[in-house]
PDB file of C-alpha atoms in Angstrom:
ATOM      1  CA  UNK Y 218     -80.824  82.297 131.047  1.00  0.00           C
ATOM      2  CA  UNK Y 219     -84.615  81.739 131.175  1.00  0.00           C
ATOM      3  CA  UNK Y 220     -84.948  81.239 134.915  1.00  0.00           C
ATOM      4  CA  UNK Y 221     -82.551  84.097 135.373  1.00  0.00           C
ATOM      5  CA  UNK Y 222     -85.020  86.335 133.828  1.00  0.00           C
ATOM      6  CA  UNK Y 223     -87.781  85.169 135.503  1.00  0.00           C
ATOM      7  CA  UNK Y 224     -86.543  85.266 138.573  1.00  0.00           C
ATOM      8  CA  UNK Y 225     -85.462  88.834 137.781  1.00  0.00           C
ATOM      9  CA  UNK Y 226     -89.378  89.422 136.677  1.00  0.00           C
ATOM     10  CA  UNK Y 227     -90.590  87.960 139.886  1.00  0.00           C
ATOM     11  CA  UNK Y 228     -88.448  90.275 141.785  1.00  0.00           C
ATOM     12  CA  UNK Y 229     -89.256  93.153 139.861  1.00  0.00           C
ATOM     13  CA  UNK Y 230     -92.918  92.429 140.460  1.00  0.00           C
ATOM     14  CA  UNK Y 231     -92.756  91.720 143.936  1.00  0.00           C
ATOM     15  CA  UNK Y 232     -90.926  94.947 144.576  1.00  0.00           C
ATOM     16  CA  UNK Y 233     -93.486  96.972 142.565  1.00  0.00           C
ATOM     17  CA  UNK Y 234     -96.284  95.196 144.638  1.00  0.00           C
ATOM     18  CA  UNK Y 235     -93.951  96.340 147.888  1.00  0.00           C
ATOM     19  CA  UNK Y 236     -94.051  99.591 146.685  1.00  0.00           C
ATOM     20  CA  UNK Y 237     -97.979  99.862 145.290  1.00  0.00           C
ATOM     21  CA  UNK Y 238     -98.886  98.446 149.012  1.00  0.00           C
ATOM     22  CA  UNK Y 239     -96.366 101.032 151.044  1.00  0.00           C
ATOM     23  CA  UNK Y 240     -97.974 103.715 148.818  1.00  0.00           C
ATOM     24  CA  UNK Y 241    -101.419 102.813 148.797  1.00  0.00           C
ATOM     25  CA  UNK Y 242    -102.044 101.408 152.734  1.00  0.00           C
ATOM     26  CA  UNK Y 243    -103.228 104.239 154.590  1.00  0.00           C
ATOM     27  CA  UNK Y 244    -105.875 105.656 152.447  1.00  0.00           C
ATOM     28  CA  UNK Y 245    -107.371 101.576 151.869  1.00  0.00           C
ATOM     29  CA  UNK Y 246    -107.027 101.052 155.591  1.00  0.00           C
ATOM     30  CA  UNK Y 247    -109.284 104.295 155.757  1.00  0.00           C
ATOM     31  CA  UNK Y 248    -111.510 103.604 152.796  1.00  0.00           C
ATOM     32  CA  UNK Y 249    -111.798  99.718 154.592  1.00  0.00           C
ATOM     33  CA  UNK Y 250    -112.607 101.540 158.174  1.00  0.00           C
ATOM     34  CA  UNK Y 251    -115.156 103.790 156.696  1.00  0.00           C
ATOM     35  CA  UNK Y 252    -117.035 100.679 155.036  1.00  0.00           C
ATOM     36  CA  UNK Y 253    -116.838  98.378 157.963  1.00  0.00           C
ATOM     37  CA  UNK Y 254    -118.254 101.774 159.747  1.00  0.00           C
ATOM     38  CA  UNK Y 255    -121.164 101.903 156.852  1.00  0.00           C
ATOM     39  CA  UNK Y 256    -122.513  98.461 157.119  1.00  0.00           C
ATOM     40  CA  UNK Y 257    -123.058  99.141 160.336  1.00  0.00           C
ATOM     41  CA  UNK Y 258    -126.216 101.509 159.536  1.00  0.00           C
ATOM     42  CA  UNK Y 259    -127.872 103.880 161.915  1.00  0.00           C
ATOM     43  CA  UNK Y 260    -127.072 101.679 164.918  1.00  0.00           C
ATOM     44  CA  UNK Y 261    -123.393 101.615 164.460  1.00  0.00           C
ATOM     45  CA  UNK Y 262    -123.470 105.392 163.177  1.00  0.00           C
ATOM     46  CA  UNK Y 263    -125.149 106.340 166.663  1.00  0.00           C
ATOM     47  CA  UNK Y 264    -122.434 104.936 168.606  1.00  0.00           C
ATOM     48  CA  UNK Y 265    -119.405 106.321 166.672  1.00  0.00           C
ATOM     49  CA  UNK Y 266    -120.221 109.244 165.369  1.00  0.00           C
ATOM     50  CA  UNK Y 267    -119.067 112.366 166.838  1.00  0.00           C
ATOM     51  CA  UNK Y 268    -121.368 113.863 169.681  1.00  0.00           C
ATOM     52  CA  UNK Y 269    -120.106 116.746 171.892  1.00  0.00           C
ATOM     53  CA  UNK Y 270    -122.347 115.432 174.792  1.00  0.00           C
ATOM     54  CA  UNK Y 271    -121.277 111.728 174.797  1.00  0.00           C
ATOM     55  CA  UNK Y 272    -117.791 113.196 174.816  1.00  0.00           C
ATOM     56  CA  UNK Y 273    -118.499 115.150 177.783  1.00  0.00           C
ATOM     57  CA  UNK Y 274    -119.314 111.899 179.364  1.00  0.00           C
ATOM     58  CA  UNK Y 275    -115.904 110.302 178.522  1.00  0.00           C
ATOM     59  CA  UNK Y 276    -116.685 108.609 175.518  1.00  0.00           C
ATOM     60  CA  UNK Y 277    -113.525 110.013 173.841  1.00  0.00           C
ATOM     61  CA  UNK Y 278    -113.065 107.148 171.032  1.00  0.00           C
ATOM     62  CA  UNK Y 279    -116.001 109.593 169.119  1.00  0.00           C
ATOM     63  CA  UNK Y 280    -112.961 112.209 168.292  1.00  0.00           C
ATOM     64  CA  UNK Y 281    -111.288 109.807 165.662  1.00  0.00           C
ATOM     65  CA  UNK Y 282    -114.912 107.603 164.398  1.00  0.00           C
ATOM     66  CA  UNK Y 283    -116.530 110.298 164.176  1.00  0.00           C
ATOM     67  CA  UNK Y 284    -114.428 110.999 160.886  1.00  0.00           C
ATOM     68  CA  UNK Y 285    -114.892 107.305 159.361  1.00  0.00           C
ATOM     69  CA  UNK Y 286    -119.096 107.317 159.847  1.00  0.00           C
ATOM     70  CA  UNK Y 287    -121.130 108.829 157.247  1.00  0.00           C
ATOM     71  CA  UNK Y 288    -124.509 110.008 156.399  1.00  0.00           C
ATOM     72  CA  UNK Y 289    -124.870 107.231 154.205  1.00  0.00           C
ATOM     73  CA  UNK Y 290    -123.526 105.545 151.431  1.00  0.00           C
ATOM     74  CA  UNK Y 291    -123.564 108.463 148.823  1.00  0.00           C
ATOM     75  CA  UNK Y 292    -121.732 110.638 151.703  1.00  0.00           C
ATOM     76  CA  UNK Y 293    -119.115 107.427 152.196  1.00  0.00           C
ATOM     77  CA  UNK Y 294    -118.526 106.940 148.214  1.00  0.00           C
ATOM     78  CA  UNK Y 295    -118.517 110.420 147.537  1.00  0.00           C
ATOM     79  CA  UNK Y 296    -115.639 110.903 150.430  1.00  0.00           C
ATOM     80  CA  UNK Y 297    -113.428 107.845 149.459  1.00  0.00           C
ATOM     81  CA  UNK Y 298    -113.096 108.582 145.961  1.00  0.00           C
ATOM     82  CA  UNK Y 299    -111.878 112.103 147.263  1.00  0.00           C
ATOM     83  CA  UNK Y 300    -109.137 110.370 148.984  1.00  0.00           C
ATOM     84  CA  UNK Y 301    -108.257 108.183 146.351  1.00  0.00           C
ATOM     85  CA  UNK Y 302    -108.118 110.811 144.400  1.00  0.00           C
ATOM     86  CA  UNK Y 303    -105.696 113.050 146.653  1.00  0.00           C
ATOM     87  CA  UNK Y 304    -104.071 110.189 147.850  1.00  0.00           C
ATOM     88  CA  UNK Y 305    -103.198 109.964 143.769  1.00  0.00           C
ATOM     89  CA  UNK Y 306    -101.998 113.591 143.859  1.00  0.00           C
ATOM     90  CA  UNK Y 307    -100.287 113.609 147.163  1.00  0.00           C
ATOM     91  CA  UNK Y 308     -99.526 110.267 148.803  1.00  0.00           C
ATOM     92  CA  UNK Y 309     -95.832 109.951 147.685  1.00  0.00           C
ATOM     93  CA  UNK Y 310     -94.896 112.807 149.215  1.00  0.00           C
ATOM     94  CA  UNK Y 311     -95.161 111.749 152.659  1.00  0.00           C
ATOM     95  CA  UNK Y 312     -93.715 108.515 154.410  1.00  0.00           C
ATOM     96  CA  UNK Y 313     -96.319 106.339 156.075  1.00  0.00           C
ATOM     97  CA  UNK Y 314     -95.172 107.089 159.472  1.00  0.00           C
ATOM     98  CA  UNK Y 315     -95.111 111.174 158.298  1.00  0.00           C
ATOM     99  CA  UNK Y 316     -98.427 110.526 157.206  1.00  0.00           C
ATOM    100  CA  UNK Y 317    -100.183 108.791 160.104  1.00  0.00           C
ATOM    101  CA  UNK Y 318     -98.361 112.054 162.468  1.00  0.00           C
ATOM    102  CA  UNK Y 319    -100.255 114.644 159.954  1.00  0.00           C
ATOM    103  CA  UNK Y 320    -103.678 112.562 159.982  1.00  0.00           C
ATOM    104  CA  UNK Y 321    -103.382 112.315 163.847  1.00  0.00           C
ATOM    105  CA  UNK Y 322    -102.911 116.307 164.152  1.00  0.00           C
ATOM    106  CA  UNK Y 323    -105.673 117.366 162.039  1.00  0.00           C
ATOM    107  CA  UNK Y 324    -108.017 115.483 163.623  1.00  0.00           C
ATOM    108  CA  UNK Y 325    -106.805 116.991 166.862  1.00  0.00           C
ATOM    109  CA  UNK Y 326    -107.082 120.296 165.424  1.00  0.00           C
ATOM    110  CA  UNK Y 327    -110.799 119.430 163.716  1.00  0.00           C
ATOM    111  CA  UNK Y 328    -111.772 117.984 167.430  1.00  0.00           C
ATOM    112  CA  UNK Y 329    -110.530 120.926 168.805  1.00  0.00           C
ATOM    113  CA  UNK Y 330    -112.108 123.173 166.830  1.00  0.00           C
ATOM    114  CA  UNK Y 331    -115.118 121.625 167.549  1.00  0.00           C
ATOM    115  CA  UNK Y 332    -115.007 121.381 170.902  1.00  0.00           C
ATOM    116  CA  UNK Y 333    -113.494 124.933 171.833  1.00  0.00           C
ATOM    117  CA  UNK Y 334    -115.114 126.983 168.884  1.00  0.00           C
ATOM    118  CA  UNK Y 335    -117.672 125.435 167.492  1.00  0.00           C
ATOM    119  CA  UNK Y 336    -119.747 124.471 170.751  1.00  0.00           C
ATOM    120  CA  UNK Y 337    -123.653 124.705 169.226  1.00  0.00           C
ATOM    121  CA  UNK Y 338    -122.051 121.631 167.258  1.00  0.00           C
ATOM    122  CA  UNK Y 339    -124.421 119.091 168.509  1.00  0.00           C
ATOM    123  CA  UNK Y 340    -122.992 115.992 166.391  1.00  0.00           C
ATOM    124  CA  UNK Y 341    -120.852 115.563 163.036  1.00  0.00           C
ATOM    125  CA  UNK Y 342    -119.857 112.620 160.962  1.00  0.00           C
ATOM    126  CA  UNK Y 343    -117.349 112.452 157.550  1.00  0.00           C
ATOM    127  CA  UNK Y 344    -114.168 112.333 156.490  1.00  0.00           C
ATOM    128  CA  UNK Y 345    -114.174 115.372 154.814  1.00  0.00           C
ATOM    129  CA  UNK Y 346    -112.650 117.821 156.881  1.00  0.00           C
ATOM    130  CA  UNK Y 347    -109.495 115.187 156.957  1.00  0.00           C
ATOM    131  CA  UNK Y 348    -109.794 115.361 153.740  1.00  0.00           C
ATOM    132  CA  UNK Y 349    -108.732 119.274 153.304  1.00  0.00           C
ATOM    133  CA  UNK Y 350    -106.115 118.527 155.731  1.00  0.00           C
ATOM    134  CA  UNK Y 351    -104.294 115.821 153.821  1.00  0.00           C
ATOM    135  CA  UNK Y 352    -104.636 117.946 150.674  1.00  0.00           C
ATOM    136  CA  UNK Y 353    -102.450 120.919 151.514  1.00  0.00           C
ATOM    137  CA  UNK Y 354    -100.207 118.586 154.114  1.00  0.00           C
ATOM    138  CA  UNK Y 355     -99.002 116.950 150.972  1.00  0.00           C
ATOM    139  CA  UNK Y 356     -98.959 120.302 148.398  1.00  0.00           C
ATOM    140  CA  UNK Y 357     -96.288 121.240 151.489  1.00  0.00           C
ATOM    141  CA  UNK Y 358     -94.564 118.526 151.677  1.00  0.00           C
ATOM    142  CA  UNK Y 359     -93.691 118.324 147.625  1.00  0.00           C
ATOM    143  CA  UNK Y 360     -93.896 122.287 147.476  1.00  0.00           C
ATOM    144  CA  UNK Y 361     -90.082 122.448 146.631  1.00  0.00           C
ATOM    145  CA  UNK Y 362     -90.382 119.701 143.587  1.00  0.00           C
ATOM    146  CA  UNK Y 363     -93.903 120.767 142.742  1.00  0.00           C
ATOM    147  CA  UNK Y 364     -94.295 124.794 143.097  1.00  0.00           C
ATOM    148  CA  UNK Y 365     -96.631 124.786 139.754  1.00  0.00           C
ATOM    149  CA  UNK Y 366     -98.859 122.227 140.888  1.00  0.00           C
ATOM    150  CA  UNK Y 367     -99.112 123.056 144.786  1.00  0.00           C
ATOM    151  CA  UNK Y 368     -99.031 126.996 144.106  1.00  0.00           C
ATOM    152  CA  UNK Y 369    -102.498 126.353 141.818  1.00  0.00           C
ATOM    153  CA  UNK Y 370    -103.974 123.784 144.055  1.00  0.00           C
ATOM    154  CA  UNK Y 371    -103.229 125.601 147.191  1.00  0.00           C
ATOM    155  CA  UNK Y 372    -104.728 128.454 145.700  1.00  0.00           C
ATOM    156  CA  UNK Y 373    -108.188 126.431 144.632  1.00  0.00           C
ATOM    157  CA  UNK Y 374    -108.563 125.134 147.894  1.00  0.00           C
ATOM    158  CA  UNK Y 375    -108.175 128.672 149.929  1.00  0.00           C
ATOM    159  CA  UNK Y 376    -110.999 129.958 147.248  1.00  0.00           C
ATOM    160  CA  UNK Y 377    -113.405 127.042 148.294  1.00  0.00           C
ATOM    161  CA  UNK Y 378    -112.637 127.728 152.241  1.00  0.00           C
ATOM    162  CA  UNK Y 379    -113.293 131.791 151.613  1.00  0.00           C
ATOM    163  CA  UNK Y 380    -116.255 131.081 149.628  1.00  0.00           C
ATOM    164  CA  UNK Y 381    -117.686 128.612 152.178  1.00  0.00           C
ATOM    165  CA  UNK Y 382    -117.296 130.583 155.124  1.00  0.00           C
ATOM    166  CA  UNK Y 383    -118.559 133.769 153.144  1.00  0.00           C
ATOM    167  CA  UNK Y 384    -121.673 132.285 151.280  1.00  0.00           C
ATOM    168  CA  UNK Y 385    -122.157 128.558 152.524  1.00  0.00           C
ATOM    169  CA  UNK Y 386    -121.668 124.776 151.123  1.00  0.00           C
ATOM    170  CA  UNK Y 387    -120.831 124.654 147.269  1.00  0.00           C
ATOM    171  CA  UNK Y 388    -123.947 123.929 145.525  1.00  0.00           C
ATOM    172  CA  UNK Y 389    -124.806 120.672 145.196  1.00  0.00           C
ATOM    173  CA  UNK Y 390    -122.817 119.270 147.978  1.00  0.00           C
ATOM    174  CA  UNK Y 391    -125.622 119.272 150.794  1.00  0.00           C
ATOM    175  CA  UNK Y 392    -127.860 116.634 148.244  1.00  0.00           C
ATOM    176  CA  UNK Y 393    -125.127 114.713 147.519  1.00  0.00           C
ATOM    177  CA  UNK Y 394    -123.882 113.845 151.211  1.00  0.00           C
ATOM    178  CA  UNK Y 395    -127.462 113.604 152.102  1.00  0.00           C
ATOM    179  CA  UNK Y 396    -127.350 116.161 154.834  1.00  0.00           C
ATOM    180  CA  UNK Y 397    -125.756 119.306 156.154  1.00  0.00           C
ATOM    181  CA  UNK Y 398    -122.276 120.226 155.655  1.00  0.00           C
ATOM    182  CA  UNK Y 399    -120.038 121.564 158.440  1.00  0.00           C
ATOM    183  CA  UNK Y 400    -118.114 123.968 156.403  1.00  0.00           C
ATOM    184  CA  UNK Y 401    -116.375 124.750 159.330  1.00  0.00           C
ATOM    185  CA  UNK Y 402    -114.780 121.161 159.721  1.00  0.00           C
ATOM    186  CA  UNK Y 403    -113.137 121.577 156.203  1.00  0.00           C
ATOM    187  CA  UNK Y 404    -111.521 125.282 157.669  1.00  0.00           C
ATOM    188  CA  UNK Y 405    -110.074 123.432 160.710  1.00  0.00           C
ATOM    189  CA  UNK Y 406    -109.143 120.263 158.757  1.00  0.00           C
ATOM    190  CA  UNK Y 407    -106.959 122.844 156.469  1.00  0.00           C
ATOM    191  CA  UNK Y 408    -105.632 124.201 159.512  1.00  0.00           C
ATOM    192  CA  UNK Y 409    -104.672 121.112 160.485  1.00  0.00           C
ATOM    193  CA  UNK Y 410    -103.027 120.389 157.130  1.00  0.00           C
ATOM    194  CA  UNK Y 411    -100.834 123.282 157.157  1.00  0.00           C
ATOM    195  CA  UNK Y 412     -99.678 123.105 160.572  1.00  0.00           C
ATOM    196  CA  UNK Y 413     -99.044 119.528 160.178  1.00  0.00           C
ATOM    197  CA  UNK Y 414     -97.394 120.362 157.035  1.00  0.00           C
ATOM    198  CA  UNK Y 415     -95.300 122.873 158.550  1.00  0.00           C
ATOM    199  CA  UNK Y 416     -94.060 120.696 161.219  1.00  0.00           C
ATOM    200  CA  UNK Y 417     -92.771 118.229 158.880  1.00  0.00           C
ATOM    201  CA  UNK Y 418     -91.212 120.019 156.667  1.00  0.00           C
ATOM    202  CA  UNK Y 419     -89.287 122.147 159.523  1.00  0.00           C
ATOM    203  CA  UNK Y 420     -88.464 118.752 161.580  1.00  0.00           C
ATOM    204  CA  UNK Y 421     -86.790 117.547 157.599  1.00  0.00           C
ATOM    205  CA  UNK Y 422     -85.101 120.673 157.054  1.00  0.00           C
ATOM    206  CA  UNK Y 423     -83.281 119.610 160.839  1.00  0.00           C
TER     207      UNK Y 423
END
């Protein structure tokens, strides 16, 4: 009877550790990316951040590290506590596959926007345009269970986009990162989020 039940206990805990892992593995593998990135200081930020005339030259690996370098360590903490945090709010809604396909299109669409828009763009590093995508890529994906939740976030995040592109940064966010922010990366990374979104949701319904 006793090693029945902890045998059942066992099981029970490794399938909760299954399920913690499947859950939680993209936004660590990110988070563990973006500090391998950081250790490397300046040096390791020159060569991987993204720079439109490096690019030019064929050094195309800048259009994904160019999203895990930052400005320094405030800028990294600062942007993976925001995914933690929306990983919390959002990361059961997707499947890891599902999740990796959204990630991969916004930061098409933020390269993209970049490249074809946004051409006095001399170099950018952080997550944080990724970060707006994944936000409303997972309020779409659990709209149908969630309206409540996704209606108000949704709604938060389109004020923040207006009032960036209108009047600038939020205050407080430039000293924090330690450096400019690209407003426009977090407009394209929402882009990206509801396209990708979109997509998925469409390709479910079929």
């Amino acid at each position: 009877m006793g090693l029945s039940n902890d045998r059942r206990k066992r099981a029970d805990w490794a399938g909760a550790s299954h399920e913690i892992l499947r859950l939680w593995s993209v936004p660590l593998l990110i988070c563990l990316l973006m500090l391998l990135a950081e250790t490397g200081g300046d040096a390791l930020r020159e060569v991987l951040r993204y720079a439109r005339e490096p690019v030019a030259h064929g050094e195309f690996w800048r259009l994904l590290s160019g999203h895990l370098v930052h400005l320094g360590w405030a800028h990294f903490l600062m942007n993976a506590i925001a995914l933690l945090l929306i990983w919390a709010l959002v990361g059961e809604r997707l499947s890891i596959r599902r999740w990796l396909l959204a990630l991969l299109l916004i930061i098409v669409v933020i390269d993209a926007g970049f490249w074809f828009i946004d051409r006095q763009l001399v170099w950018y590093v952080g997550l944080s345009g990724v970060l707006h995508g994944v936000l409303l890529a997972g309020l779409l994906a659990g709209w149908s269970e969630h309206k409540t939740e996704s209606l108000l976030l949704a709604a938060l995040l389109a004020m923040k986009l207006v009032y960036e592109q209108i009047v600038g940064p939020l205050p407080g966010s430039e000293s924090t990162a330690g450096g400019a922010v690209v407003v426009n990366a977090h407009l394209y990374g929402a882009i990206g989020g509801l396209l990708s979104g979109f997509l998925l949701r469409v390709r479910a319904a079929r």
